[in-house]
Coordinates of C-alpha atoms in Angstrom, one line a residue:
M1 CA -12.3 -28.8 -19.9
N2 CA -16.1 -28.3 -18.8
K3 CA -17.8 -31.4 -20.3
D4 CA -20.8 -29.4 -20.6
L5 CA -19.1 -26.6 -23.0
T6 CA -19.8 -28.2 -26.1
I7 CA -18.0 -27.1 -29.5
D8 CA -21.2 -25.2 -30.5
I9 CA -21.1 -23.5 -27.3
L10 CA -17.5 -22.5 -27.3
S11 CA -17.4 -21.6 -30.9
S12 CA -20.3 -18.9 -30.1
V13 CA -18.8 -17.1 -27.6
S14 CA -15.9 -14.5 -27.5
K15 CA -12.5 -15.7 -26.4
P16 CA -13.3 -19.4 -26.0
A17 CA -10.0 -20.1 -24.4
R18 CA -11.1 -18.5 -21.2
Y19 CA -13.0 -21.6 -20.5
T20 CA -11.2 -24.6 -21.6
G21 CA -8.3 -25.0 -19.0
D22 CA -5.6 -27.7 -19.5
E23 CA -3.0 -24.8 -19.9
F24 CA 0.5 -25.3 -19.6
G25 CA 1.6 -25.3 -15.8
S26 CA -2.0 -25.9 -14.5
I27 CA -1.8 -28.3 -11.4
V28 CA -4.5 -31.3 -11.3
K29 CA -4.7 -33.2 -8.3
T30 CA -6.8 -36.4 -8.2
P31 CA -9.9 -36.7 -5.9
E32 CA -8.0 -39.7 -3.8
K33 CA -5.0 -37.1 -3.4
T34 CA -7.3 -34.3 -2.4
E35 CA -8.5 -34.0 1.5
V36 CA -9.3 -30.2 1.2
S37 CA -10.2 -28.2 -1.9
I38 CA -10.4 -24.4 -2.6
A39 CA -11.6 -22.8 -5.7
L40 CA -9.8 -19.5 -6.1
A41 CA -12.3 -17.4 -7.7
F42 CA -11.6 -14.2 -9.6
P43 CA -14.8 -11.9 -9.9
D44 CA -13.6 -10.7 -13.5
V45 CA -12.7 -12.2 -16.9
Y46 CA -10.1 -14.6 -17.1
E47 CA -7.7 -12.2 -18.7
I48 CA -7.9 -10.1 -15.6
G49 CA -8.0 -13.1 -13.1
M50 CA -4.9 -14.6 -14.7
S51 CA -3.0 -11.5 -14.4
Y52 CA -3.6 -11.3 -11.0
L53 CA -0.2 -12.2 -8.9
G54 CA -2.0 -12.9 -5.7
F55 CA -3.6 -16.1 -7.0
K56 CA -0.6 -17.2 -8.5
I57 CA 1.1 -17.1 -5.4
L58 CA -1.7 -18.9 -3.3
Y59 CA -2.1 -21.7 -6.3
H60 CA 1.6 -22.5 -5.9
I61 CA 1.5 -22.4 -2.2
V62 CA -1.6 -24.4 -1.5
N63 CA -0.7 -26.9 -4.2
K64 CA 2.6 -27.5 -2.7
Q65 CA 0.9 -29.0 0.5
Q66 CA 0.0 -32.8 0.5
G67 CA -3.8 -33.3 0.8
L68 CA -4.5 -29.6 -0.3
A69 CA -5.8 -28.7 -3.9
A70 CA -6.4 -25.2 -5.3
E71 CA -8.3 -24.8 -8.7
R72 CA -9.2 -21.6 -10.6
V73 CA -12.3 -20.1 -11.7
C74 CA -12.9 -16.7 -13.3
A75 CA -16.2 -14.9 -14.1
P76 CA -17.8 -16.0 -17.5
W77 CA -18.4 -12.8 -19.5
T78 CA -22.1 -12.1 -20.5
D79 CA -22.4 -14.0 -23.5
M80 CA -20.9 -17.3 -21.8
E81 CA -23.3 -16.9 -18.7
A82 CA -26.5 -16.4 -21.1
K83 CA -25.7 -20.0 -22.6
M84 CA -24.9 -21.5 -19.4
R85 CA -28.0 -20.3 -17.8
E86 CA -30.1 -21.4 -21.1
H87 CA -28.6 -24.8 -20.8
D88 CA -28.3 -25.0 -16.9
I89 CA -24.5 -25.4 -17.0
P90 CA -23.0 -24.8 -13.5
L91 CA -19.7 -22.8 -12.9
R92 CA -16.9 -25.2 -12.9
S93 CA -13.3 -25.0 -12.1
L94 CA -10.8 -24.9 -14.9
E95 CA -8.5 -27.9 -13.5
T96 CA -10.9 -30.6 -12.7
D97 CA -14.2 -29.3 -13.8
K98 CA -15.7 -29.3 -10.3
V99 CA -18.6 -27.2 -9.7
L100 CA -18.3 -24.5 -7.0
R101 CA -20.8 -26.1 -4.6
D102 CA -18.6 -29.3 -4.5
F103 CA -15.6 -27.5 -3.2
D104 CA -14.8 -27.3 0.7
F105 CA -14.1 -23.2 0.2
V106 CA -14.7 -20.8 -2.5
G107 CA -12.2 -18.1 -2.4
F108 CA -12.5 -14.7 -3.8
T109 CA -10.5 -11.7 -3.9
L110 CA -12.0 -8.5 -3.2
Q111 CA -9.7 -6.4 -5.4
Y112 CA -12.1 -3.7 -6.6
E113 CA -15.5 -2.7 -5.0
L114 CA -17.4 -2.7 -8.3
S115 CA -16.4 -6.4 -8.9
Y116 CA -18.8 -7.4 -5.7
S117 CA -22.0 -8.1 -7.9
N118 CA -19.7 -10.6 -9.7
I119 CA -19.1 -12.3 -6.6
L120 CA -23.0 -12.9 -6.0
N121 CA -23.2 -13.9 -9.6
M122 CA -20.6 -16.6 -9.5
L123 CA -22.0 -18.0 -6.4
D124 CA -25.3 -18.5 -8.3
L125 CA -23.8 -19.8 -11.3
G126 CA -21.9 -22.4 -9.2
K127 CA -25.1 -23.5 -7.1
V128 CA -23.8 -22.1 -4.0
P129 CA -26.5 -20.1 -2.0
V130 CA -25.5 -16.5 -2.2
L131 CA -26.2 -15.6 1.4
A132 CA -24.1 -17.1 4.1
A133 CA -27.2 -17.6 6.2
E134 CA -28.9 -19.8 3.9
R135 CA -25.8 -22.1 3.3
G136 CA -26.2 -25.6 4.8
E137 CA -24.1 -28.4 6.0
G138 CA -23.0 -29.6 2.5
D139 CA -22.2 -26.1 1.2
P140 CA -18.6 -24.7 0.9
F141 CA -17.4 -22.0 3.0
V142 CA -17.1 -18.6 1.3
V143 CA -13.6 -17.1 2.2
V144 CA -12.7 -13.5 1.1
G145 CA -9.2 -11.6 1.0
G146 CA -7.2 -9.1 -1.0
P147 CA -7.1 -5.3 -0.5
C148 CA -10.7 -4.4 -0.3
V149 CA -11.0 -6.7 2.8
Y150 CA -10.2 -3.8 5.1
N151 CA -13.7 -2.8 4.6
P152 CA -15.7 -6.1 3.7
E153 CA -18.9 -5.1 5.6
P154 CA -20.9 -4.3 2.4
L155 CA -20.4 -8.0 1.9
A156 CA -21.0 -9.2 5.4
Y157 CA -24.0 -11.3 4.8
V158 CA -22.3 -13.2 1.5
F159 CA -18.9 -14.4 2.9
D160 CA -18.8 -16.8 5.7
L161 CA -14.9 -15.8 6.6
A162 CA -12.3 -13.6 5.6
V163 CA -8.5 -13.6 5.7
I164 CA -7.1 -10.1 6.7
G165 CA -3.5 -9.4 5.5
E166 CA -1.2 -11.5 3.4
G167 CA -2.3 -14.9 2.8
E168 CA 0.6 -17.3 2.2
E169 CA 0.7 -18.7 5.8
V170 CA -2.7 -18.2 7.0
L171 CA -4.7 -20.0 4.1
V172 CA -2.6 -23.0 4.5
E173 CA -3.6 -22.6 8.4
L174 CA -7.3 -22.4 7.8
L175 CA -7.2 -25.2 5.4
N176 CA -5.2 -27.6 7.7
A177 CA -7.8 -26.6 10.3
Y178 CA -10.7 -27.6 8.3
R179 CA -8.8 -30.9 7.6
D180 CA -8.4 -31.4 11.2
W181 CA -12.3 -30.7 11.9
K182 CA -13.5 -32.9 9.1
K183 CA -11.2 -35.9 10.3
A184 CA -12.5 -35.2 14.0
G185 CA -16.2 -35.8 12.6
R186 CA -17.3 -32.2 11.9
P187 CA -17.9 -31.2 15.4
G188 CA -20.4 -28.6 16.0
G189 CA -21.3 -28.4 12.2
R190 CA -20.5 -25.3 10.0
R191 CA -20.9 -23.0 13.4
G192 CA -18.2 -25.6 15.0
F193 CA -15.7 -24.9 12.1
L194 CA -16.2 -21.2 12.3
E195 CA -15.5 -21.3 16.0
H196 CA -12.5 -23.2 15.3
A197 CA -11.2 -20.8 12.5
V198 CA -11.7 -17.7 14.2
A199 CA -9.0 -18.7 16.8
I200 CA -6.5 -18.5 13.8
K201 CA -4.9 -15.3 13.8
G202 CA -6.1 -12.9 11.0
I203 CA -9.5 -14.8 10.5
Y204 CA -12.8 -12.5 10.6
V205 CA -16.3 -14.2 10.7
P206 CA -18.8 -11.6 10.4
S207 CA -21.7 -13.5 11.7
F208 CA -19.9 -13.4 15.2
Y209 CA -20.3 -9.6 15.3
N210 CA -23.1 -7.5 15.7
V211 CA -23.4 -3.6 14.6
E212 CA -24.9 -1.2 16.6
Y213 CA -26.1 2.1 15.0
N214 CA -26.7 5.7 16.5
D215 CA -29.9 7.6 15.9
D216 CA -27.9 9.7 13.1
N217 CA -27.1 6.2 11.2
T218 CA -23.6 6.4 12.0
V219 CA -22.0 3.3 13.5
K220 CA -22.0 3.2 17.2
E221 CA -20.0 0.1 17.9
V222 CA -19.2 -3.1 16.2
V223 CA -19.6 -5.8 19.2
P224 CA -18.5 -9.6 19.1
V225 CA -21.6 -11.8 19.7
Y226 CA -19.2 -15.0 20.3
D227 CA -17.1 -15.1 23.3
G228 CA -14.0 -16.7 21.2
A229 CA -14.4 -13.6 18.6
P230 CA -11.5 -11.0 18.9
K231 CA -12.6 -7.5 19.5
T232 CA -10.2 -6.5 16.7
I233 CA -8.9 -8.7 14.0
E234 CA -5.3 -7.5 13.1
K235 CA -3.7 -8.5 9.6
R236 CA -1.4 -11.0 9.0
V237 CA 2.0 -10.1 7.4
I238 CA 5.1 -12.1 6.3
A239 CA 8.3 -10.8 8.1
D240 CA 10.7 -11.9 5.6
L241 CA 9.9 -12.2 2.2
N242 CA 13.1 -14.3 1.6
D243 CA 11.7 -16.9 3.5
V244 CA 8.4 -17.2 1.6
D245 CA 7.6 -19.5 -1.2
F246 CA 7.2 -17.6 -4.7
P247 CA 5.9 -19.5 -7.8
T248 CA 8.4 -20.2 -10.3
A249 CA 6.3 -22.3 -12.6
P250 CA 3.1 -20.4 -13.0
V251 CA 0.1 -21.4 -15.4
V252 CA 0.9 -20.0 -19.0
P253 CA -2.5 -19.2 -20.5
F254 CA -3.1 -20.1 -24.2
G255 CA -4.9 -16.8 -24.9
E256 CA -3.4 -13.2 -24.5
I257 CA -3.9 -12.1 -20.9
V258 CA -3.8 -8.4 -19.6
H259 CA -0.2 -8.9 -18.0
D260 CA 1.0 -11.5 -20.4
R261 CA 4.4 -11.6 -18.9
I262 CA 6.6 -12.7 -15.9
M263 CA 5.8 -10.9 -12.6
L264 CA 8.4 -10.8 -10.2
E265 CA 7.6 -9.2 -6.8
V266 CA 10.4 -7.2 -5.8
F267 CA 9.3 -6.0 -2.4
R268 CA 5.9 -5.6 -0.5
G269 CA 4.8 -2.4 1.2
C270 CA 5.2 1.3 0.5
T271 CA 6.2 4.2 3.1
R272 CA 6.0 7.2 0.7
G273 CA 2.6 8.2 2.4
C274 CA 0.7 9.6 -0.4
R275 CA -2.6 10.3 1.5
F276 CA -5.1 9.1 -0.9
C277 CA -3.4 5.7 -1.5
H278 CA -5.1 2.7 0.3
A279 CA -2.3 0.3 -0.8
G280 CA 0.4 2.4 0.7
M281 CA -1.3 2.5 4.3
V282 CA -2.4 -1.2 4.3
Y283 CA 0.5 -3.0 2.9
R284 CA 3.2 -1.8 5.3
P285 CA 5.8 -2.1 6.3
V286 CA 8.6 -2.0 3.3
R287 CA 9.9 -5.6 2.8
E288 CA 12.4 -6.0 0.2
R289 CA 13.7 -9.4 -1.3
H290 CA 17.2 -10.0 -1.6
P291 CA 18.8 -9.2 -5.3
E292 CA 20.1 -12.9 -5.4
V293 CA 16.6 -14.4 -4.5
L294 CA 15.0 -12.4 -7.3
K295 CA 17.7 -13.2 -9.7
A296 CA 17.5 -17.1 -8.9
L297 CA 13.5 -16.7 -9.2
A298 CA 13.7 -14.9 -12.5
R299 CA 16.1 -17.6 -14.1
Q300 CA 13.5 -20.3 -13.1
L301 CA 10.7 -18.3 -14.4
V302 CA 12.4 -17.9 -17.8
D303 CA 13.2 -21.6 -17.9
N304 CA 9.7 -22.6 -17.0
T305 CA 7.5 -20.3 -19.0
G306 CA 8.9 -19.3 -22.2
Y307 CA 8.1 -15.4 -21.5
N308 CA 10.4 -13.1 -23.0
E309 CA 9.6 -10.2 -20.7
I310 CA 10.0 -9.8 -16.9
S311 CA 8.2 -7.2 -15.1
L312 CA 9.5 -6.2 -11.5
V313 CA 6.5 -5.4 -9.7
S314 CA 5.5 -3.6 -6.4
L315 CA 3.9 -0.5 -5.3
S316 CA 6.9 1.9 -6.6
T317 CA 9.4 -0.5 -8.0
A318 CA 11.9 2.4 -8.5
D319 CA 12.1 2.8 -4.7
Y320 CA 13.7 -0.9 -4.5
T321 CA 17.2 -0.2 -2.9
C322 CA 19.5 -2.6 -5.3
L323 CA 17.3 -1.8 -8.4
A324 CA 20.2 -0.4 -10.7
P325 CA 22.6 -3.3 -9.9
M326 CA 19.9 -5.7 -10.0
I327 CA 18.9 -4.5 -13.6
H328 CA 22.3 -4.5 -14.8
D329 CA 22.8 -8.1 -13.9
M330 CA 19.4 -9.3 -15.3
I331 CA 19.6 -7.4 -18.6
A332 CA 23.3 -9.2 -19.0
E333 CA 22.1 -12.7 -18.0
F334 CA 19.0 -12.5 -20.3
K335 CA 20.3 -10.5 -23.2
D336 CA 21.3 -13.5 -25.6
E337 CA 17.9 -15.2 -24.9
R338 CA 16.0 -12.1 -26.0
V339 CA 14.3 -11.4 -22.5
S340 CA 13.6 -8.1 -21.5
V341 CA 13.2 -6.4 -18.2
S342 CA 10.3 -3.8 -17.6
L343 CA 9.4 -1.5 -14.8
P344 CA 5.7 -0.9 -14.4
S345 CA 5.9 2.6 -12.4
L346 CA 8.5 5.3 -12.5
R347 CA 9.5 7.8 -10.1
I348 CA 9.3 11.4 -11.1
D349 CA 13.1 11.7 -11.3
S350 CA 15.9 11.4 -13.8
F351 CA 17.4 8.1 -12.2
S352 CA 13.9 6.6 -13.0
V353 CA 14.4 7.8 -16.7
D354 CA 18.1 6.4 -16.8
L355 CA 16.7 3.2 -15.7
A356 CA 13.8 3.1 -18.2
K357 CA 16.4 3.9 -20.9
E358 CA 18.5 0.8 -20.0
V359 CA 15.5 -1.4 -19.9
Q360 CA 14.0 -0.1 -23.0
A361 CA 17.2 -0.1 -25.1
V362 CA 14.9 -0.2 -28.2
R363 CA 12.5 2.4 -27.2
K364 CA 9.1 1.0 -28.1
S365 CA 7.1 2.4 -25.6
G366 CA 6.4 5.8 -24.0
L367 CA 7.0 6.6 -20.3
T368 CA 4.6 7.1 -17.6
F369 CA 4.6 9.6 -14.7
A370 CA 2.2 10.1 -11.8
P371 CA 2.4 13.7 -10.6
E372 CA -1.4 13.4 -9.2
A373 CA -1.9 16.8 -8.9
G374 CA -1.3 19.9 -11.2
S375 CA -0.4 22.4 -8.6
Q376 CA 2.3 22.2 -5.8
R377 CA -0.2 23.1 -3.1
M378 CA -2.3 20.2 -4.1
R379 CA 0.9 17.8 -4.3
D380 CA 1.4 18.9 -1.0
V381 CA -1.8 18.4 0.2
I382 CA -1.7 14.7 -0.7
N383 CA 1.9 14.4 0.2
K384 CA 3.4 13.4 -3.1
G385 CA 6.9 14.8 -2.4
V386 CA 7.5 16.0 -6.1
T387 CA 7.9 19.3 -7.5
E388 CA 7.3 20.9 -10.9
E389 CA 11.2 21.0 -11.1
D390 CA 11.4 17.3 -10.5
L391 CA 9.1 16.5 -13.4
M392 CA 10.8 18.6 -15.8
N393 CA 14.0 17.2 -15.0
A394 CA 12.7 13.7 -15.4
V395 CA 11.1 14.7 -18.9
S396 CA 14.2 16.7 -20.0
A397 CA 16.3 13.6 -19.3
A398 CA 13.7 11.5 -21.3
F399 CA 13.5 13.8 -24.4
K400 CA 17.3 13.8 -24.5
S401 CA 17.4 10.1 -24.5
G402 CA 15.0 9.9 -27.6
W403 CA 11.6 9.7 -26.2
S404 CA 9.0 11.8 -27.7
S405 CA 5.7 10.8 -26.0
V406 CA 4.8 10.8 -22.3
K407 CA 1.7 9.8 -20.3
L408 CA 0.9 11.8 -17.1
Y409 CA -1.7 10.5 -14.4
F410 CA -3.4 12.8 -12.2
M411 CA -6.7 12.8 -9.9
I412 CA -9.3 15.4 -9.8
G413 CA -11.6 15.9 -7.0
L414 CA -9.1 15.9 -4.2
P415 CA -9.7 17.4 -0.7
G416 CA -9.5 21.2 -0.7
E417 CA -8.9 21.4 -4.6
T418 CA -9.8 24.5 -6.5
D419 CA -10.6 25.2 -10.3
E420 CA -7.0 26.7 -10.4
D421 CA -5.7 23.5 -9.2
V422 CA -7.5 21.6 -12.0
L423 CA -6.5 24.0 -14.7
A424 CA -2.6 23.6 -13.4
I425 CA -2.8 20.2 -14.8
A426 CA -3.4 21.5 -18.1
D427 CA -0.6 23.9 -17.7
L428 CA 1.8 21.2 -16.7
A429 CA 1.2 19.3 -19.8
K430 CA 1.8 22.2 -21.6
K431 CA 5.1 22.8 -20.1
V432 CA 6.1 19.2 -21.0
Q433 CA 5.5 19.8 -24.6
W434 CA 7.5 23.2 -24.3
K435 CA 10.1 21.3 -22.7
Y436 CA 10.3 18.9 -25.6
R437 CA 10.5 22.1 -28.1
E438 CA 13.5 23.4 -25.8
I439 CA 15.2 20.4 -26.0
T440 CA 14.8 18.9 -29.6
G441 CA 13.9 22.1 -31.4
K442 CA 10.8 20.8 -33.2
G443 CA 7.2 20.0 -31.8
G444 CA 5.3 16.9 -32.1
C445 CA 5.8 15.5 -28.5
K446 CA 2.6 13.5 -27.7
V447 CA 1.2 13.9 -24.1
T448 CA -1.5 11.8 -22.6
V449 CA -3.3 13.3 -19.7
S450 CA -5.3 10.8 -17.7
A451 CA -7.3 12.4 -14.9
S452 CA -9.2 9.8 -12.5
S453 CA -11.8 11.0 -9.8
F454 CA -10.7 10.7 -6.1
V455 CA -12.1 7.9 -4.2
P456 CA -11.7 8.3 -0.5
K457 CA -10.7 5.1 1.2
P458 CA -10.4 3.5 4.6
Y459 CA -7.4 3.6 6.5
T460 CA -6.1 6.7 4.6
P461 CA -6.0 10.2 6.1
F462 CA -8.8 11.0 3.7
Q463 CA -11.2 8.6 5.0
W464 CA -12.6 11.5 6.6
S465 CA -13.3 13.7 3.7
A466 CA -16.5 14.1 1.5
Q467 CA -16.2 12.9 -2.2
D468 CA -16.9 15.7 -4.7
S469 CA -20.5 15.4 -6.0
M470 CA -21.3 14.4 -9.5
D471 CA -21.6 17.9 -10.8
E472 CA -18.4 18.8 -9.2
L473 CA -16.6 16.1 -10.9
R474 CA -18.1 16.9 -14.3
H475 CA -17.5 20.5 -14.0
K476 CA -13.8 19.8 -13.3
Q477 CA -13.6 17.2 -16.2
Y478 CA -15.2 19.8 -18.6
L479 CA -12.7 22.4 -17.4
L480 CA -9.8 20.2 -18.2
K481 CA -11.2 19.1 -21.4
D482 CA -11.6 22.8 -22.6
A483 CA -7.9 23.7 -21.3
L484 CA -6.3 20.7 -23.3
K485 CA -7.8 21.2 -26.8
V486 CA -4.2 21.2 -28.0
K487 CA -2.5 19.5 -30.8
N488 CA -0.8 16.4 -29.8
I489 CA -2.4 16.3 -26.2
T490 CA -4.9 13.5 -25.6
F491 CA -7.2 13.9 -22.4
Q492 CA -8.6 10.5 -21.0
Y493 CA -11.0 10.5 -18.1
H494 CA -14.0 8.1 -16.9
D495 CA -17.4 8.8 -16.2
P496 CA -17.9 9.9 -12.6
E497 CA -20.8 7.6 -11.8
T498 CA -18.6 4.8 -11.5
S499 CA -16.2 6.6 -8.9
I500 CA -19.3 7.4 -6.8
M501 CA -20.5 3.9 -6.4
E502 CA -16.8 2.7 -5.7
A503 CA -16.6 5.3 -2.8
V504 CA -20.0 4.3 -1.4
F505 CA -19.0 0.5 -1.3
A506 CA -15.5 1.4 -0.3
R507 CA -16.8 3.3 2.9
G508 CA -19.9 1.6 3.4
D509 CA -21.5 -0.6 6.1
R510 CA -23.2 -3.7 6.5
R511 CA -26.7 -2.3 5.4
L512 CA -25.3 -1.7 1.7
G513 CA -25.6 -5.6 1.6
K514 CA -29.2 -5.7 0.9
A515 CA -29.0 -2.8 -2.0
L516 CA -25.9 -5.1 -3.4
Y517 CA -28.3 -8.3 -3.3
L518 CA -31.4 -6.2 -5.1
A519 CA -29.0 -4.7 -7.6
W520 CA -27.6 -8.2 -8.6
Q521 CA -31.2 -9.8 -8.6
R522 CA -31.9 -6.8 -11.2
G523 CA -29.1 -7.8 -13.5
A524 CA -26.0 -5.9 -12.0
K525 CA -22.6 -7.7 -13.0
F526 CA -19.4 -6.7 -14.3
D527 CA -20.1 -3.0 -13.0
G528 CA -16.4 -2.0 -13.5
W529 CA -17.1 -2.5 -17.2
S530 CA -18.7 0.8 -18.5
E531 CA -20.8 -1.0 -21.0
Q532 CA -22.3 -3.0 -18.2
F533 CA -22.6 -0.6 -15.5
D534 CA -26.1 0.9 -14.9
Y535 CA -25.8 3.8 -12.4
E536 CA -29.7 4.1 -12.3
R537 CA -30.0 0.6 -11.3
W538 CA -27.7 1.2 -8.3
L539 CA -29.7 4.4 -7.0
Q540 CA -32.9 2.6 -7.3
A541 CA -31.6 -0.2 -5.3
L542 CA -30.2 2.1 -2.6
A543 CA -33.4 4.0 -2.3
D544 CA -35.6 0.7 -2.2
C545 CA -33.7 -0.4 0.8
G546 CA -34.0 3.1 2.6
L547 CA -30.2 3.9 2.0
D548 CA -28.7 7.3 0.8
K549 CA -25.6 7.4 -1.1
D550 CA -24.9 11.0 0.1
F551 CA -24.7 9.8 3.7
Y552 CA -21.7 7.6 2.9
I553 CA -20.1 9.9 0.5
A554 CA -20.9 13.5 0.6
R555 CA -20.4 14.4 4.1
E556 CA -17.1 14.9 6.1
R557 CA -17.1 12.6 8.9
G558 CA -16.8 13.6 12.3
E559 CA -13.2 13.4 14.2
N560 CA -14.6 10.8 16.5
E561 CA -17.0 9.2 14.4
V562 CA -16.7 5.3 14.3
F563 CA -15.9 3.9 11.1
P564 CA -17.9 0.7 10.0
W565 CA -14.4 -1.1 9.2
E566 CA -12.3 -0.4 12.5
H567 CA -12.7 -3.8 14.1
I568 CA -10.4 -4.9 11.2
Q569 CA -6.9 -3.6 11.6
P570 CA -4.0 -3.1 9.1
A571 CA -2.2 -1.9 12.2
V572 CA -1.9 1.8 11.1
S573 CA -3.0 4.0 13.9
R574 CA -6.1 6.3 14.0
A575 CA -4.0 8.9 15.5
F576 CA -1.5 9.0 12.9
L577 CA -4.0 9.1 10.1
R578 CA -5.8 11.8 11.8
N579 CA -2.7 14.0 12.0
E580 CA -1.8 13.2 8.4
Y581 CA -5.2 14.8 7.5
K582 CA -4.6 17.9 9.4
K583 CA -1.3 18.1 7.9
A584 CA -2.9 17.8 4.5
L585 CA -5.3 20.6 5.6
R586 CA -2.2 22.8 6.2
G587 CA -0.2 21.4 3.2
E588 CA 2.5 20.0 5.3
L589 CA 4.7 17.1 4.1
T590 CA 5.6 13.9 5.9
H591 CA 9.1 12.2 5.0
D592 CA 9.3 8.7 3.9
C593 CA 10.3 6.4 6.9
R594 CA 12.8 4.3 4.8
R595 CA 14.9 7.3 4.4
G596 CA 14.6 8.8 7.8
S597 CA 13.1 8.4 11.3
C598 CA 9.8 6.5 12.2
T599 CA 6.8 8.6 11.4
G600 CA 4.8 7.1 13.9
C601 CA 2.3 5.1 11.9
G602 CA 2.4 2.2 14.5
V603 CA 2.7 -0.7 12.0
C604 CA 6.2 -2.0 13.0
Q605 CA 5.6 -1.7 16.7
K606 CA 2.2 -3.2 16.5
L607 CA 3.0 -6.2 14.3
G608 CA 6.5 -6.8 15.8
V609 CA 7.7 -6.6 12.0
E610 CA 10.1 -4.3 10.8
V611 CA 11.1 -2.4 7.7
K612 CA 13.6 -4.6 5.7
V613 CA 15.7 -3.1 3.1
E614 CA 18.5 -4.9 1.2
G615 CA 20.6 -1.9 0.3

């Protein structure tokens, strides 16, 4: 536990268990046994950081290696930060109470664009110079990874190097390269290590690249300025998930966290091809774990943690080839121990409802479906591949099985969307209620409609699209709000300002780094939390840096425009994405390559890794 955090301080902040450490399952390595150390830093509060499976995996894999130590640190909430700054208490790790600046590496996950200000804040609290150019020989290397690493350019002046793709193998390679460099007497200093590191496949060093711009402010070219730096950095990928270690004795927190259960990763990747979905494009190809491997992992996790729920996680768990027989086996095995199995995502079909019926034998919770759009036209535009009939069949099966509440997820602001398409969301929600009355003969069905604002992301077919303006998004929200003033229908939506800033940073370039730094200096932090987010502060920071948010989000990008992120490659071909965009505009569907022929995205061929299904 951080020795500076006295009982007085801990008792004066909310959720003190966030800061105490010493949890069951935490791994503490002594300085004598540690040759290379990395702080796995999550740029949000403990409950969210401790729910992130990626860090559980890396924590386990690094700590299994002799001489390598991974420790954890999360962003202190504003009440604790105020105490830390007041008493000059630096940010320390949960395992050994080590200040961030004393690690060899500080590794952040880029999980969400609105957590970037927290990265700057955590470095500052940990006594690490915020800008890479200001770090000296004694400072740690700041490394980033995670889904947003496919466009890390707004943070290019902050981190030293990035891990592109899946980290299980490459992170260990990087730490071992550092150990060799250290043993050799640190030849060439910091720059020498970066030159050493960039030779590892999947490592990106932003200071080795220069960005040239056109007169219209678009990117002309990203050029390597060091001969050893590759022109493009291709993602790392694990060919067979059965061969890679998975944590079976994770840290069990004292306090409640967001995902307070066993998380068992069933497979990686998704080839359904939803055109708005960043994860579906950058995590390809699909690779499934063998059901016997999963059952063995589940047994160890139950024995080692004491949790009473196993959540089967992946981008679309119901697509796992062997799901039904595996769930039967797991329920049978753990029934007497009162351990349940849960599915976080359901397909819109009666097969998923049948599975949900099995895993929720005592039906406590509602069911969640994601039609994403209200009208069939828009579902075809985004390649959702489901019909109204599919949804009605799914909810019918649910109502027949005793459910009486349903949550429906939608997006508004999708490319080409009209007011009629938006109002179709309300029609669909009302039809679900009518279906309940038709089946049960009574009213009272609760429907929750959640509508998020569409954010165009890199490496999706919609990376060329403009985002709806604030006025358009508000107009669509109000349309829905009025149309959903119906008994037992709840409408949930967020302020569009956060979606607008998310889009700016999702598709931004290096020049945004100055605005990020300025906004942080003026108090930006926890921007993903509505009570902390200050839209005017961000607009002012952009203006003071001579930048215009509309340049990043409000214009349709040219067919041949060079994007700021294209030197970082998840292996999905630009030609495939462009063709998908054209198909979207025509409302044409693309099939899932798991269930048919190759669709030509290029990932398997480029990476030499194939789709791996166990069924």
